[in-house]
Each structure stands twice: as structure tokens, then as C-alpha cells.
């Protein structure tokens, strides 16, 4: 039995290589034969976690005169999937706890095929039941997972239940407090996916690091079986490589073409690629690019780039809810493009595939990170294992997205032996899967050295990174000690440095003093931007900047009753989509930088 063989293989792998990263789940779910199970699901809010005891996943109905159940999925709350629950009912706006989701669906399993239930993301932890049986569980609100349901799926009616819980805990990632809304729910697409019995489970197709006319191809079939025919074709280049799998079910090859054109920000060349193995075939658009550092510069396809970056959360402010559709991706990315960016730092977690794929088509590079955001318990080995798993899931989902140039492993952490070991293990995990991206982390411990009149940072961990990034809120959290023109930087001068966050709050439409922080005015925010842009001229190794943030976003951190009301107001664009004065300053700066680098 192939599954038993694989199980033994996995067990052996764990015994022989305890540090080995688990294999990828099915790559490119959207390229498969799938059916969306989105729509309105029934829901039960379970504040005291009683559903498990009552076995609500069995969905039993009273039989006979003396029988009754104190729950029912019929006639109660209904919630849209994908979607967060917070924006769907006023009572759930602040809810942190358990909600049970349920729906029926018809299936007609095909012979000689495998059926998978695939979840884009569930926030934050969940357990999934099909026809009364637990089929999988998952922790981590921003990465995909799947369950093979071939043996549980019924012809005709099926009953699917997902227990979702978004309670914040010390051992979670992110942990107890974070500066964005703790949306709960089935926040991304749910799909029933049908694949042949032995299917193309995973592939990694990318540009060779040395030869830019060569594509490296690794394909792995789901069954560790030798002799299965595999091919990878790029029709536009008139090229195919083919061969057969080895005993692990893997196939590797190199595809060469003098006609190969590379993807770059502002020049998003993508190719249709067809990956066939045994009876299976998957296709998607893939691009090829090289990203590396050279001293303090970032080079894409050999050309120096200034990363004109912006961040946004996976949130549509107007709706006060999670972004979850292609239309939402268009909303977020068009505003980013209008600012003149060539990169987006997806804050602070892997965002949905609509955003990632559309950004790639639009020619916007991506920095994608896991939510290792302040307050993480670096002494907890379970938390470290979770972080490794999240990183693995993120990289595996998007390793074929050439737009992703940076994998971020942490945001604002403080040096300690435990932190260092934790982050080093993440870098090892990441580099074990993918060495075609730059590894980065954002730090906030840059200090002003009064004697030397210089900004410096002492964090030995930065040695391990390809690019160092700094969040520094001059003029907001940190008053200026010298004028911006006099504020010099000496931070990791041997590497490219990205200012990954800077900015300050302003309420759209509010005018006030350009000198007073607490005016919360567009005028003060605009001045802060002017000052910071002036200071950036004094950073010799500056390779990019990223204002914090594109849109005002919801955050329980922000209590001010008139200026904030539960919103972080650092957006260049308000929650209603109006551009603040600082937007224009940033826009013009990016335009200037673009021309400078195009020369
Ligand atoms: C930061 C964090 C970001 C916050 C921001 C702020 O340094 O990385 O998540 O939202 O500051 O507004 O304070």
C-alpha cells in the first residue's frame, strides 16, 4: 500500500534525520481539478468550549420522544467562507474563542483518484471533521494545509465540520499581543481537490544561479516509486525535459534556452509551464529571476535595485475585515502600484495567494515573512517547531513565485542566546528548502550614539542575514536628537540595509501644526516624511525603504478616543481610501528613485 510505504519512509526519515524538514504539501492547489466549498456555512459560537464534549461534529438529531441535543447547526448563525467572523456580526467583532463551522456537500469520488480537502488558511487553530471523523488539525493562521480524505469521502452527501479557535496564547505565533486585528475564521478558500492516485505532489522550478539561460527543475510524485515518466514543458520556449522518477518518486533536470527572458519588477515576464508525471498534469505561470547581494547592493538579474517598498496588512479597511478574494487583491495592489512601488513587504505574515500571484503578474517583488512579531517565547521548543513549520509551509506554497525575493524570519526581536538559536534554526530550515531568495529580518534596536553622533545597532545575529532591515520611527516614537541632515547612520555597513518601517500617525483631513506630534495632523505626518527622507541620504548602505504603512488598519493597540478609535493611523491612505498629504511626498520620492536607478 503506497500510503503505508510513505508512512514508513517518513518515520525512517524522522529517526535518521531528526532535524529534517517535512515534505511539502501539494503544491499549486489552484492548478488542480478542484471544487470550491466556499459560501455560507452554518456556525455555532462556543465561548466555553463545550462543542467537543457534545460531539457537535456528529451533528446528531433527536430520535424518539426522550432524546434531545442542546445544539444544532440548523437555524442558527451563518457565516461566509472565506471570511473572518469579526466583520460578519457585531457580537463577534472582538470575539476570541471557538466557533464551529459546518456545511454539507455532495461528492462523486472518481475511481483510482485521491481526494483532498485543502484549506488556504484558518485563523488561528482548527480541527477538521468529515462525516463525524477527525481528519486533521492545524495551527497557524496564515498558511495552507490539506487532508487526504479519499477513505472518508462518501458518494452523495458529506458533512464537513471545522472547529476554529483564535484565542491568543503565549506559545502561539504571533503570541499574546500584536498590532493588528485578531481576525478569526476560515479566512481563505476551502477546496475539494481530485488528483490521480500517484500525482505530482511538489515541484520547484527556478532559474539556475550561475547560468541565466538554464532552469532547474525538481519534481516529486506522491508515491516513492521508480520509473514513472515525468516531463516539464515550457511551450513558449519550445522546450521540454523528460525522464523517469527515482526510487523516492523524484525527478530532476535542467532545461536550457537561449530565448529565456527574465522576470523583473516592472518587467513581469511569465511562462506557462506544464508539469506532467504519470497520469497527472499541472500547469501554472512561472517566472525566472536572479536576486543576490553584492556588497551593499541588491541586484536583480545583475542590475542594482533600490527597493521602493510599502507594507499592508491582509485587510480591507473599508469593510473592516480580512482580504480574501481576487477583487480584494486588486484593491490593495492597485493602491500600492499607484504609489510607485517595486516591492511589497507583506505585513507581518504570509498573505493569500490571490495577492501573491497578482503582485507577480503586475511586476511587484515581494518580501514575505512569518509572524515572529515581538513577544515570542524563544525559550519554548514547541514554539520553535511551530515557527519552522510555518516557515516551511510559507516557502513551499510560494517557492515557485519568482516575485518573492525575500523571506523574512522575524520582526523586532531582542538579542538573547535563545532568540539567536531560534532564529538560526529558522534560517537553517529556510535555506534547507530554498537558497534562491535573500533572507532578512527587521530590527528596531538602532540607537543614537550621542558621543559619535551616529545611529548604530549592536545585534550579532544580523551577521547571518543577507539583508538587514531596520524599523525606525524618527519623529514619532523617537524625537530627533540632531536635525535630519546631521543624523548619520553606521549600521551593518557591509550589507544592504532596508528601512523596513518608518512613519507616524495622522487622521485624514485633520490639519494642525507641522511641529507638534500630538496634532495627529496630516501636516505633521507630511513633515515627518520630509525629515526621514532627508535622513535617508545619510545611510551609505541604504538599499530600499518601506513606509509604515499603506492603509490605516484596525488594531486593539490604539485607544485614543478621537484620533484612533481602534485604528492605527499611520496609513498613507485612510481607512476610507483617501490619500493623505504624506502620500504625495512618498510618491514623488519613489518617482525620483525610479529614474535614478533606470539611468
Ligand atoms: C512596528 C511594528 C508594526 C507596528 C508599528 C507601529 O514597529 O513592526 O507592526 O504596527 O511598529 O505602528 O507601531
Coordinates of C-alpha atoms and ligand atoms in Angstrom, one line a residue:
X1 CA 0.0 0.0 0.0
X2 CA 1.6 3.3 -1.1
X3 CA 0.4 5.2 1.9
X4 CA 1.9 2.7 4.3
X5 CA 5.2 2.7 2.4
X6 CA 5.2 6.5 2.7
X7 CA 4.5 6.4 6.4
X8 CA 7.4 4.1 7.0
X9 CA 9.5 6.3 4.8
X10 CA 8.5 9.4 6.9
X11 CA 9.1 7.5 10.2
X12 CA 12.6 6.4 9.0
X13 CA 13.3 10.0 7.9
X14 CA 12.4 11.3 11.3
X15 CA 14.6 8.8 13.1
X16 CA 17.6 9.2 10.8
X17 CA 17.4 13.0 10.4
X18 CA 15.6 14.4 13.4
X19 CA 16.2 17.9 12.1
X20 CA 14.9 17.1 8.6
X21 CA 12.1 19.3 7.4
X22 CA 8.9 17.6 6.5
X23 CA 8.0 17.3 2.8
X24 CA 5.8 19.8 1.2
X25 CA 2.1 19.5 0.9
X26 CA 0.6 19.5 -2.6
X27 CA 1.9 22.5 -4.4
X28 CA -0.2 24.7 -6.7
X29 CA -3.6 23.7 -5.4
X30 CA -5.2 26.2 -7.8
X31 CA -3.7 24.4 -10.7
X32 CA -5.6 21.2 -9.9
X33 CA -9.0 19.8 -10.6
X34 CA -10.8 21.4 -7.7
X35 CA -14.2 22.5 -6.4
X36 CA -14.6 25.4 -4.1
X37 CA -16.5 24.7 -0.9
X38 CA -16.9 28.4 -0.2
X39 CA -20.2 30.1 0.6
X40 CA -22.4 30.4 3.6
X41 CA -21.6 27.8 6.3
X42 CA -23.6 27.1 9.4
X43 CA -21.9 28.2 12.6
X44 CA -22.1 27.7 16.4
X45 CA -20.3 30.2 18.7
X46 CA -18.8 28.1 21.5
X47 CA -17.4 30.5 24.1
X48 CA -16.9 27.9 26.8
X49 CA -15.6 25.2 24.5
X50 CA -18.4 22.7 25.1
X51 CA -18.8 21.5 21.5
X52 CA -16.1 18.9 21.8
X53 CA -17.8 17.3 24.8
X54 CA -21.2 17.4 23.0
X55 CA -19.6 16.0 19.8
X56 CA -21.2 18.6 17.7
X57 CA -19.2 17.3 14.7
X58 CA -21.5 14.3 14.7
X59 CA -24.5 16.7 14.2
X60 CA -26.9 14.3 15.8
X61 CA -30.7 14.9 15.7
X62 CA -33.2 13.8 18.4
X63 CA -34.6 10.3 17.8
X64 CA -37.6 9.2 19.8
X65 CA -39.6 11.1 22.4
X66 CA -36.9 11.4 25.2
X67 CA -34.0 12.4 23.1
X68 CA -32.6 16.0 22.8
X69 CA -29.4 17.9 22.0
X70 CA -28.5 21.3 23.2
X71 CA -27.1 22.4 19.9
X72 CA -28.0 22.4 16.3
X73 CA -26.3 23.7 13.1
X74 CA -29.8 24.3 11.6
X75 CA -31.5 27.6 12.1
X76 CA -28.6 29.4 13.7
X77 CA -25.8 31.7 12.7
X78 CA -24.5 31.6 9.1
X79 CA -21.0 32.8 8.2
X80 CA -19.4 33.5 4.9
X81 CA -16.4 31.4 3.9
X82 CA -13.8 32.6 3.2
X83 CA -14.1 35.4 5.7
X84 CA -13.4 36.4 9.2
X85 CA -16.2 36.2 11.7
X86 CA -15.4 39.6 13.3
X87 CA -16.7 41.6 10.4
X88 CA -19.8 39.4 9.9
X89 CA -21.7 40.0 13.2
X90 CA -21.5 42.9 15.6
X91 CA -21.4 40.4 18.5
X92 CA -18.3 38.8 17.1
X93 CA -16.3 42.0 16.5
X94 CA -14.0 41.3 19.5
X95 CA -14.6 37.6 19.8
X96 CA -11.7 35.4 20.7
X97 CA -12.6 31.8 21.2
X98 CA -14.1 28.9 19.4
X99 CA -16.6 28.8 16.5
X100 CA -17.8 25.6 14.9
X101 CA -18.4 25.8 11.2
X102 CA -20.4 23.2 9.2
X103 CA -21.7 22.5 5.8
X104 CA -22.9 19.7 3.6
X105 CA -21.6 19.0 0.2
X106 CA -22.2 16.4 -2.5
X107 CA -19.3 14.4 -3.8
X108 CA -18.8 11.8 -6.5
X109 CA -15.4 10.3 -5.9
X110 CA -13.7 9.1 -9.0
X111 CA -12.1 5.6 -9.1
X112 CA -8.3 5.5 -9.0
X113 CA -8.1 9.0 -7.7
X114 CA -7.3 10.7 -4.4
X115 CA -9.4 13.4 -2.9
X116 CA -8.1 16.2 -0.7
X117 CA -9.7 18.8 1.4
X118 CA -7.5 21.9 1.1
X119 CA -7.7 25.0 3.3
X120 CA -5.9 28.2 2.3
X121 CA -5.8 29.3 5.9
X122 CA -7.8 29.1 9.1
X123 CA -7.2 31.6 11.8
X124 CA -5.7 30.6 14.1
X125 CA -6.0 26.8 15.0
X126 CA -8.5 24.3 13.9
X127 CA -9.7 20.7 13.9
X128 CA -11.4 19.3 10.8
X129 CA -14.1 16.5 10.9
X130 CA -15.6 14.8 7.8
X131 CA -18.6 12.6 8.3
X132 CA -18.1 12.6 12.0
X133 CA -14.4 11.6 11.9
X134 CA -11.5 13.9 12.8
X135 CA -9.3 14.1 9.7
X136 CA -6.7 16.7 10.5
X137 CA -5.8 19.7 12.7
X138 CA -3.6 22.7 12.1
X139 CA -2.1 25.6 13.9
X140 CA -1.1 28.9 12.3
X141 CA -3.5 31.4 10.8
X142 CA -1.7 32.2 7.5
X143 CA -0.5 29.1 5.8
X144 CA -2.3 26.3 3.9
X145 CA -2.9 22.7 4.9
X146 CA -4.7 19.7 3.5
X147 CA -6.1 16.3 4.4
X148 CA -6.3 13.2 2.2
X149 CA -10.0 12.3 2.6
X150 CA -10.1 9.5 0.0
X151 CA -11.1 6.9 2.5
X152 CA -13.7 9.1 4.3
X153 CA -15.4 10.8 1.4
X154 CA -18.8 9.4 0.6
X155 CA -20.7 9.3 -2.7
X156 CA -23.6 11.8 -2.3
X157 CA -23.9 13.8 0.9
X158 CA -20.9 14.6 3.1
X159 CA -20.9 16.6 6.3
X160 CA -17.9 18.8 7.0
X161 CA -17.2 20.5 10.3
X162 CA -14.3 22.8 11.3
X163 CA -13.7 23.8 14.9
X164 CA -11.9 27.1 14.7
X165 CA -10.2 28.9 17.6
X166 CA -8.4 32.2 17.6
X167 CA -7.6 32.6 21.3
X168 CA -4.2 34.4 21.8
X169 CA -1.7 32.3 23.8
X170 CA 1.8 32.7 25.0
X171 CA 3.1 29.8 22.8
X172 CA 1.4 30.9 19.7
X173 CA 2.8 32.8 16.7
X174 CA 2.0 35.7 16.9
X175 CA 1.8 35.5 20.7
X176 CA -0.3 37.4 23.2
X177 CA -0.3 40.9 21.8
X178 CA 0.3 42.2 18.3
X179 CA -0.5 45.4 16.4
X180 CA -3.3 44.2 14.1
X181 CA -6.7 42.7 14.5
X182 CA -7.0 39.2 15.7
X183 CA -9.5 38.0 13.0
X184 CA -10.8 34.5 13.5
X185 CA -12.4 32.2 11.0
X186 CA -12.0 30.2 7.8
X187 CA -10.3 33.1 6.2
X188 CA -9.2 31.6 2.8
X189 CA -10.7 29.3 0.2
X190 CA -11.7 25.7 1.0
X191 CA -11.4 23.3 -1.8
X192 CA -12.1 19.7 -2.6
X193 CA -9.3 18.6 -4.9
X194 CA -9.2 15.5 -7.0
X195 CA -5.8 14.1 -8.2
X196 CA -4.7 10.8 -9.8
X197 CA -3.6 8.1 -7.3
X198 CA 0.1 8.9 -8.0
X199 CA 0.1 12.6 -8.5
X200 CA 2.6 15.4 -9.0
X201 CA 2.9 16.4 -5.4
X202 CA 5.6 19.0 -5.4
X203 CA 7.9 20.8 -7.7
X204 CA 10.4 23.6 -7.6
X205 CA 11.2 25.3 -10.9
X206 CA 13.6 28.2 -10.8
X207 CA 16.5 29.9 -12.6
X208 CA 19.9 28.4 -12.2
X209 CA 22.0 30.7 -10.1
X210 CA 25.0 30.7 -12.4
X211 CA 23.5 30.2 -15.9
X212 CA 20.7 32.6 -16.7
X213 CA 19.7 30.5 -19.7
X214 CA 19.0 27.5 -17.6
X215 CA 16.1 26.4 -15.5
X216 CA 16.5 23.9 -12.7
X217 CA 13.6 21.5 -12.3
X218 CA 12.8 19.3 -9.3
X219 CA 9.6 17.3 -9.4
X220 CA 8.3 14.8 -6.8
X221 CA 5.5 12.4 -7.3
X222 CA 3.3 11.5 -4.3
X223 CA 4.4 7.9 -4.3
X224 CA 8.1 6.9 -3.7
X225 CA 8.2 4.8 -6.8
X226 CA 10.8 4.5 -9.5
X227 CA 10.3 4.5 -13.3
X228 CA 7.3 6.9 -13.5
X229 CA 7.6 9.2 -16.6
X230 CA 7.9 12.9 -15.8
X231 CA 8.1 15.9 -18.1
X232 CA 8.3 19.6 -17.8
X233 CA 7.4 21.7 -20.8
X234 CA 7.7 25.5 -21.5
X235 CA 5.7 25.8 -24.8
X236 CA 6.7 29.4 -25.4
X237 CA 10.4 28.4 -25.5
X238 CA 9.6 25.2 -27.5
X239 CA 11.4 23.2 -24.7
X240 CA 10.6 20.0 -22.8
X241 CA 12.7 18.0 -20.4
X242 CA 11.7 14.5 -19.5
X243 CA 12.8 11.3 -17.8
X244 CA 11.7 8.9 -15.1
X245 CA 11.5 9.1 -11.3
X246 CA 14.0 7.6 -8.9
X247 CA 13.1 5.3 -6.0
X248 CA 11.9 8.3 -4.0
X249 CA 9.5 9.4 -6.8
X250 CA 11.7 12.3 -7.6
X251 CA 13.0 13.7 -10.9
X252 CA 15.5 16.5 -11.5
X253 CA 16.6 18.1 -14.7
X254 CA 17.9 21.2 -16.4
X255 CA 16.1 23.0 -19.1
X256 CA 18.1 25.3 -21.3
X257 CA 17.0 28.0 -23.7
X258 CA 18.9 31.0 -25.2
X259 CA 15.5 32.6 -25.6
X260 CA 14.7 32.7 -21.9
X261 CA 13.6 36.1 -20.7
X262 CA 13.8 37.0 -17.1
X263 CA 11.1 38.4 -14.8
X264 CA 12.0 41.7 -13.1
X265 CA 10.0 44.3 -11.2
X266 CA 8.3 46.5 -13.8
X267 CA 9.0 43.7 -16.5
X268 CA 7.0 40.7 -15.3
X269 CA 7.7 38.0 -17.9
X270 CA 5.9 34.8 -17.0
X271 CA 5.8 31.5 -18.9
X272 CA 3.2 28.8 -19.0
X273 CA 4.9 25.7 -17.6
X274 CA 3.3 22.2 -17.8
X275 CA 4.4 19.6 -15.3
X276 CA 3.4 16.1 -16.1
X277 CA 4.0 12.9 -14.1
X278 CA 2.4 9.5 -14.6
X279 CA -1.3 10.2 -15.3
X280 CA -1.2 13.7 -13.7
X281 CA -0.5 17.1 -15.3
X282 CA -0.4 20.5 -13.6
X283 CA 0.3 23.9 -15.1
X284 CA 0.9 27.4 -14.0
X285 CA 2.7 30.6 -15.0
X286 CA 6.2 30.7 -13.7
X287 CA 8.8 33.4 -14.0
X288 CA 12.6 33.3 -13.7
X289 CA 14.8 35.8 -12.0
X290 CA 18.0 36.1 -10.1
X291 CA 18.3 38.0 -6.8
X292 CA 21.5 38.4 -4.9
X293 CA 23.6 40.9 -3.0
X294 CA 26.8 42.4 -4.0
X295 CA 28.4 44.2 -1.1
X296 CA 25.8 46.8 0.0
X297 CA 23.7 46.5 -3.2
X298 CA 20.7 44.3 -4.1
X299 CA 20.9 43.0 -7.6
X300 CA 18.0 41.6 -9.6
X301 CA 19.2 39.9 -12.8
X302 CA 22.5 41.6 -12.2
X303 CA 21.0 45.2 -12.1
X304 CA 21.2 47.2 -8.9
X305 CA 17.8 48.0 -7.5
X306 CA 16.5 50.4 -4.9
X307 CA 13.6 48.7 -3.2
X308 CA 10.7 51.1 -3.4
X309 CA 8.6 49.2 -0.9
X310 CA 5.3 49.5 1.0
X311 CA 3.5 47.3 3.5
X312 CA -0.1 46.4 4.0
X313 CA -2.0 44.0 6.2
X314 CA -4.3 41.4 4.7
X315 CA -7.2 43.7 5.5
X316 CA -9.7 45.7 3.5
X317 CA -10.1 48.7 5.8
X318 CA -13.5 49.9 4.3
X319 CA -15.0 46.5 5.2
X320 CA -13.1 46.2 8.4
X321 CA -12.3 42.6 7.5
X322 CA -9.7 40.3 6.1
X323 CA -8.9 40.5 2.4
X324 CA -9.9 37.1 0.9
X325 CA -10.7 37.4 -2.8
X326 CA -9.1 38.3 -6.1
X327 CA -11.1 41.6 -6.0
X328 CA -9.6 42.4 -2.7
X329 CA -6.1 41.7 -4.1
X330 CA -6.9 44.2 -6.9
X331 CA -7.9 46.8 -4.4
X332 CA -4.8 46.5 -2.3
X333 CA -2.3 46.1 -5.1
X334 CA -3.6 48.9 -7.3
X335 CA -3.2 51.4 -4.5
X336 CA 0.3 50.1 -3.9
X337 CA 1.2 50.4 -7.6
X338 CA -0.1 54.0 -7.8
X339 CA 2.4 54.9 -5.1
X340 CA 5.1 53.8 -7.5
X341 CA 6.5 50.7 -5.6
X342 CA 8.5 47.9 -7.0
X343 CA 8.2 45.8 -3.8
X344 CA 5.7 45.0 -1.1
X345 CA 6.5 43.7 2.3
X346 CA 3.5 41.6 3.2
X347 CA 3.0 42.5 6.8
X348 CA 3.5 40.5 9.0
X349 CA 2.5 37.1 7.8
X350 CA 2.1 35.1 4.6
X351 CA -0.9 36.6 2.7
X352 CA -3.3 34.9 0.4
X353 CA -2.3 33.5 -3.0
X354 CA -4.5 36.0 -4.8
X355 CA -2.3 38.8 -3.6
X356 CA 0.9 36.9 -4.2
X357 CA 0.1 35.8 -7.7
X358 CA -1.4 39.1 -8.8
X359 CA 1.6 41.0 -7.5
X360 CA 3.8 38.7 -9.6
X361 CA 1.8 39.4 -12.7
X362 CA 1.9 43.2 -12.0
X363 CA 5.7 43.1 -11.6
X364 CA 5.9 43.8 -7.9
X365 CA 8.5 42.0 -5.9
X366 CA 7.5 40.6 -2.5
X367 CA 9.0 40.2 0.9
X368 CA 7.1 37.6 2.7
X369 CA 7.5 36.8 6.4
X370 CA 6.2 34.7 9.2
X371 CA 4.5 36.4 12.2
X372 CA 7.5 36.2 14.6
X373 CA 6.5 39.6 15.9
X374 CA 7.8 40.9 19.3
X375 CA 6.7 38.9 22.4
X376 CA 7.5 35.4 21.0
X377 CA 8.6 32.9 23.6
X378 CA 12.0 32.0 22.3
X379 CA 12.6 29.6 25.2
X380 CA 9.8 27.3 24.1
X381 CA 10.9 24.5 21.8
X382 CA 7.3 23.8 20.7
X383 CA 7.0 27.4 19.6
X384 CA 10.2 27.0 17.6
X385 CA 8.9 23.8 16.0
X386 CA 5.7 25.8 15.0
X387 CA 7.8 28.6 13.6
X388 CA 9.8 26.1 11.5
X389 CA 6.6 24.5 10.3
X390 CA 5.1 27.9 9.4
X391 CA 8.2 28.9 7.5
X392 CA 8.2 25.6 5.7
X393 CA 4.6 26.0 4.7
X394 CA 5.1 29.5 3.5
X395 CA 8.2 28.7 1.4
X396 CA 6.6 25.5 0.0
X397 CA 3.5 27.4 -1.1
X398 CA 5.3 30.2 -2.8
X399 CA 8.7 28.8 -3.8
X400 CA 7.7 28.9 -7.5
X401 CA 6.7 32.6 -7.2
X402 CA 9.6 34.4 -8.6
X403 CA 8.2 37.7 -7.3
X404 CA 9.1 36.6 -3.8
X405 CA 12.7 37.9 -3.4
X406 CA 12.9 37.9 0.4
X407 CA 11.9 35.5 3.1
X408 CA 11.5 37.3 6.4
X409 CA 12.1 35.4 9.6
X410 CA 11.4 37.9 12.3
X411 CA 10.2 41.4 13.2
X412 CA 11.6 43.4 16.1
X413 CA 13.3 40.8 18.3
X414 CA 15.8 41.4 21.0
X415 CA 19.2 39.6 21.3
X416 CA 19.5 36.6 23.7
X417 CA 21.1 33.2 23.3
X418 CA 17.6 31.7 23.0
X419 CA 16.5 34.2 20.4
X420 CA 19.6 33.6 18.4
X421 CA 19.3 29.8 18.4
X422 CA 15.6 30.1 17.5
X423 CA 16.2 32.4 14.5
X424 CA 19.3 30.4 13.4
X425 CA 17.1 27.3 13.3
X426 CA 14.7 29.2 11.1
X427 CA 17.4 30.3 8.7
X428 CA 18.7 26.7 8.5
X429 CA 15.1 25.5 7.8
X430 CA 14.6 28.1 5.1
X431 CA 18.0 27.6 3.4
X432 CA 17.4 23.9 3.6
X433 CA 14.5 24.3 1.2
X434 CA 15.4 27.4 -0.8
X435 CA 18.6 29.2 -1.5
X436 CA 17.3 31.3 -4.4
X437 CA 16.0 34.2 -2.1
X438 CA 17.5 36.6 0.3
X439 CA 16.9 36.1 4.0
X440 CA 16.0 39.1 6.0
X441 CA 14.7 40.2 9.4
X442 CA 13.6 43.6 10.7
X443 CA 15.1 45.0 13.9
X444 CA 14.2 48.0 16.0
X445 CA 17.2 48.4 18.3
X446 CA 19.1 51.1 16.4
X447 CA 20.3 53.6 18.9
X448 CA 21.7 57.1 18.6
X449 CA 25.2 57.3 19.9
X450 CA 25.3 60.8 21.4
X451 CA 29.1 61.0 21.5
X452 CA 29.7 59.9 18.0
X453 CA 26.5 61.5 16.7
X454 CA 25.7 58.4 14.8
X455 CA 22.9 55.7 14.7
X456 CA 24.3 52.3 15.4
X457 CA 23.0 48.8 16.1
X458 CA 24.6 46.0 18.0
X459 CA 23.0 42.7 17.2
X460 CA 25.4 40.0 16.2
X461 CA 22.6 37.9 14.8
X462 CA 22.5 40.2 11.7
X463 CA 25.7 38.5 10.6
X464 CA 23.6 35.5 9.5
X465 CA 21.3 37.5 7.2
X466 CA 21.7 38.5 3.5
X467 CA 20.0 41.8 4.1
X468 CA 19.5 43.7 7.3
X469 CA 16.3 45.7 7.8
X470 CA 15.5 48.3 10.4
X471 CA 12.2 49.8 11.7
X472 CA 12.9 53.3 12.9
X473 CA 10.2 55.8 13.8
X474 CA 12.2 59.0 13.9
X475 CA 9.9 61.9 14.6
X476 CA 7.2 59.6 16.1
X477 CA 8.3 57.2 18.8
X478 CA 11.8 58.8 18.8
X479 CA 12.3 62.5 19.0
X480 CA 15.1 63.9 16.8
X481 CA 18.4 64.5 18.7
X482 CA 20.0 66.2 15.8
X483 CA 18.5 67.6 12.6
X484 CA 17.7 65.0 9.9
X485 CA 20.6 66.4 7.8
X486 CA 23.0 65.8 10.7
X487 CA 21.7 62.3 11.6
X488 CA 24.2 59.8 10.2
X489 CA 24.0 56.1 10.1
X490 CA 26.5 53.3 10.6
X491 CA 24.5 50.1 10.7
X492 CA 25.8 46.9 9.2
X493 CA 27.8 48.9 6.7
X494 CA 28.9 45.7 4.9
X495 CA 25.4 44.7 3.9
X496 CA 22.4 46.2 2.1
X497 CA 20.2 47.9 4.6
X498 CA 16.5 48.4 4.1
X499 CA 14.5 50.8 6.3
X500 CA 11.6 48.4 6.7
X501 CA 9.3 50.8 8.7
X502 CA 9.1 54.5 9.3
X503 CA 6.2 56.8 9.7
X504 CA 3.8 58.4 12.1
X505 CA 0.0 58.7 12.6
X506 CA -2.3 61.3 11.0
X507 CA -6.1 61.4 10.9
X508 CA -7.2 62.1 7.3
X509 CA -8.4 65.6 6.9
X510 CA -7.0 66.9 10.2
X511 CA -4.9 70.0 9.9
X512 CA -2.5 71.1 12.6
X513 CA 1.0 72.1 13.5
X514 CA 3.9 70.7 11.4
X515 CA 5.9 70.8 14.7
X516 CA 3.6 69.0 17.2
X517 CA 3.4 65.2 17.1
X518 CA 0.1 65.1 19.1
X519 CA -1.7 67.2 16.5
X520 CA -2.2 63.9 14.7
X521 CA -2.4 66.0 11.6
X522 CA -1.6 65.3 8.0
X523 CA 0.7 68.3 8.2
X524 CA 2.8 66.8 10.9
X525 CA 2.9 63.4 9.2
X526 CA 4.0 65.1 5.9
X527 CA 6.8 66.9 7.7
X528 CA 7.9 63.7 9.4
X529 CA 8.2 62.1 5.9
X530 CA 10.2 65.0 4.6
X531 CA 12.6 64.7 7.6
X532 CA 13.0 61.0 7.2
X533 CA 13.7 61.1 3.5
X534 CA 16.3 63.7 4.2
X535 CA 17.9 61.5 6.8
X536 CA 18.0 58.5 4.4
X537 CA 20.5 60.4 2.3
X538 CA 22.9 59.8 5.2
X539 CA 22.7 56.0 5.1
X540 CA 25.5 54.8 2.9
X541 CA 24.3 51.2 2.5
X542 CA 20.6 52.1 2.0
X543 CA 19.1 49.6 -0.5
X544 CA 15.4 50.4 0.0
X545 CA 12.8 52.0 2.2
X546 CA 9.3 51.0 3.2
X547 CA 6.9 53.5 4.9
X548 CA 4.7 52.0 7.5
X549 CA 2.0 51.6 6.1
X550 CA -0.2 51.9 3.0
X551 CA -3.6 51.9 4.7
X552 CA -4.8 52.8 8.2
X553 CA -5.5 49.4 9.8
X554 CA -7.6 48.1 12.7
X555 CA -5.7 47.5 15.9
X556 CA -6.7 46.9 19.5
X557 CA -3.4 48.7 20.5
X558 CA -4.8 52.0 19.6
X559 CA -7.1 53.5 22.2
X560 CA -7.1 57.3 21.6
X561 CA -10.8 58.1 21.5
X562 CA -10.9 60.8 18.8
X563 CA -7.7 60.2 16.8
X564 CA -7.5 56.5 16.7
X565 CA -10.7 54.7 17.9
X566 CA -9.1 51.3 17.4
X567 CA -7.2 52.2 14.3
X568 CA -3.5 52.5 13.7
X569 CA -3.5 55.8 11.7
X570 CA 0.0 55.5 10.2
X571 CA -1.5 54.9 6.7
X572 CA -0.6 57.0 3.8
X573 CA -4.2 56.3 2.8
X574 CA -7.1 56.5 5.2
X575 CA -9.4 53.6 6.1
X576 CA -11.8 55.1 3.5
X577 CA -9.3 55.2 0.8
X578 CA -8.4 58.9 0.9
X579 CA -4.7 59.8 0.3
X580 CA -3.1 61.9 3.0
X581 CA -0.5 64.6 2.3
X582 CA 2.4 62.3 3.0
X583 CA 1.3 60.0 0.2
X584 CA 2.3 62.6 -2.4
X585 CA 5.7 63.1 -0.8
X586 CA 6.4 59.3 -0.9
X587 CA 5.0 59.1 -4.4
X588 CA 7.4 61.8 -5.7
X589 CA 10.4 60.3 -3.8
X590 CA 9.7 56.9 -5.5
X591 CA 9.4 58.5 -8.9
X592 CA 12.8 60.2 -8.4
X593 CA 14.4 57.0 -7.2
X594 CA 13.0 55.0 -10.1
X595 CA 14.5 57.5 -12.6
X596 CA 17.8 57.5 -10.7
X597 CA 18.1 53.7 -11.0
X598 CA 16.9 53.5 -14.6
X599 CA 19.8 55.7 -15.8
Ligands
LIG1 C1 6.3 48.4 14.4 C2 5.7 47.1 14.1 C3 4.4 47.3 13.4 C4 3.5 48.3 14.1 C5 4.3 49.6 14.0 C6 3.6 50.7 14.8 O1 7.5 48.6 14.6 O2 6.6 46.3 13.3 O3 3.7 46.0 13.3 O4 2.3 48.4 13.6 O5 5.5 49.5 14.6 O6 2.7 51.4 14.2 O7 3.9 51.0 15.9

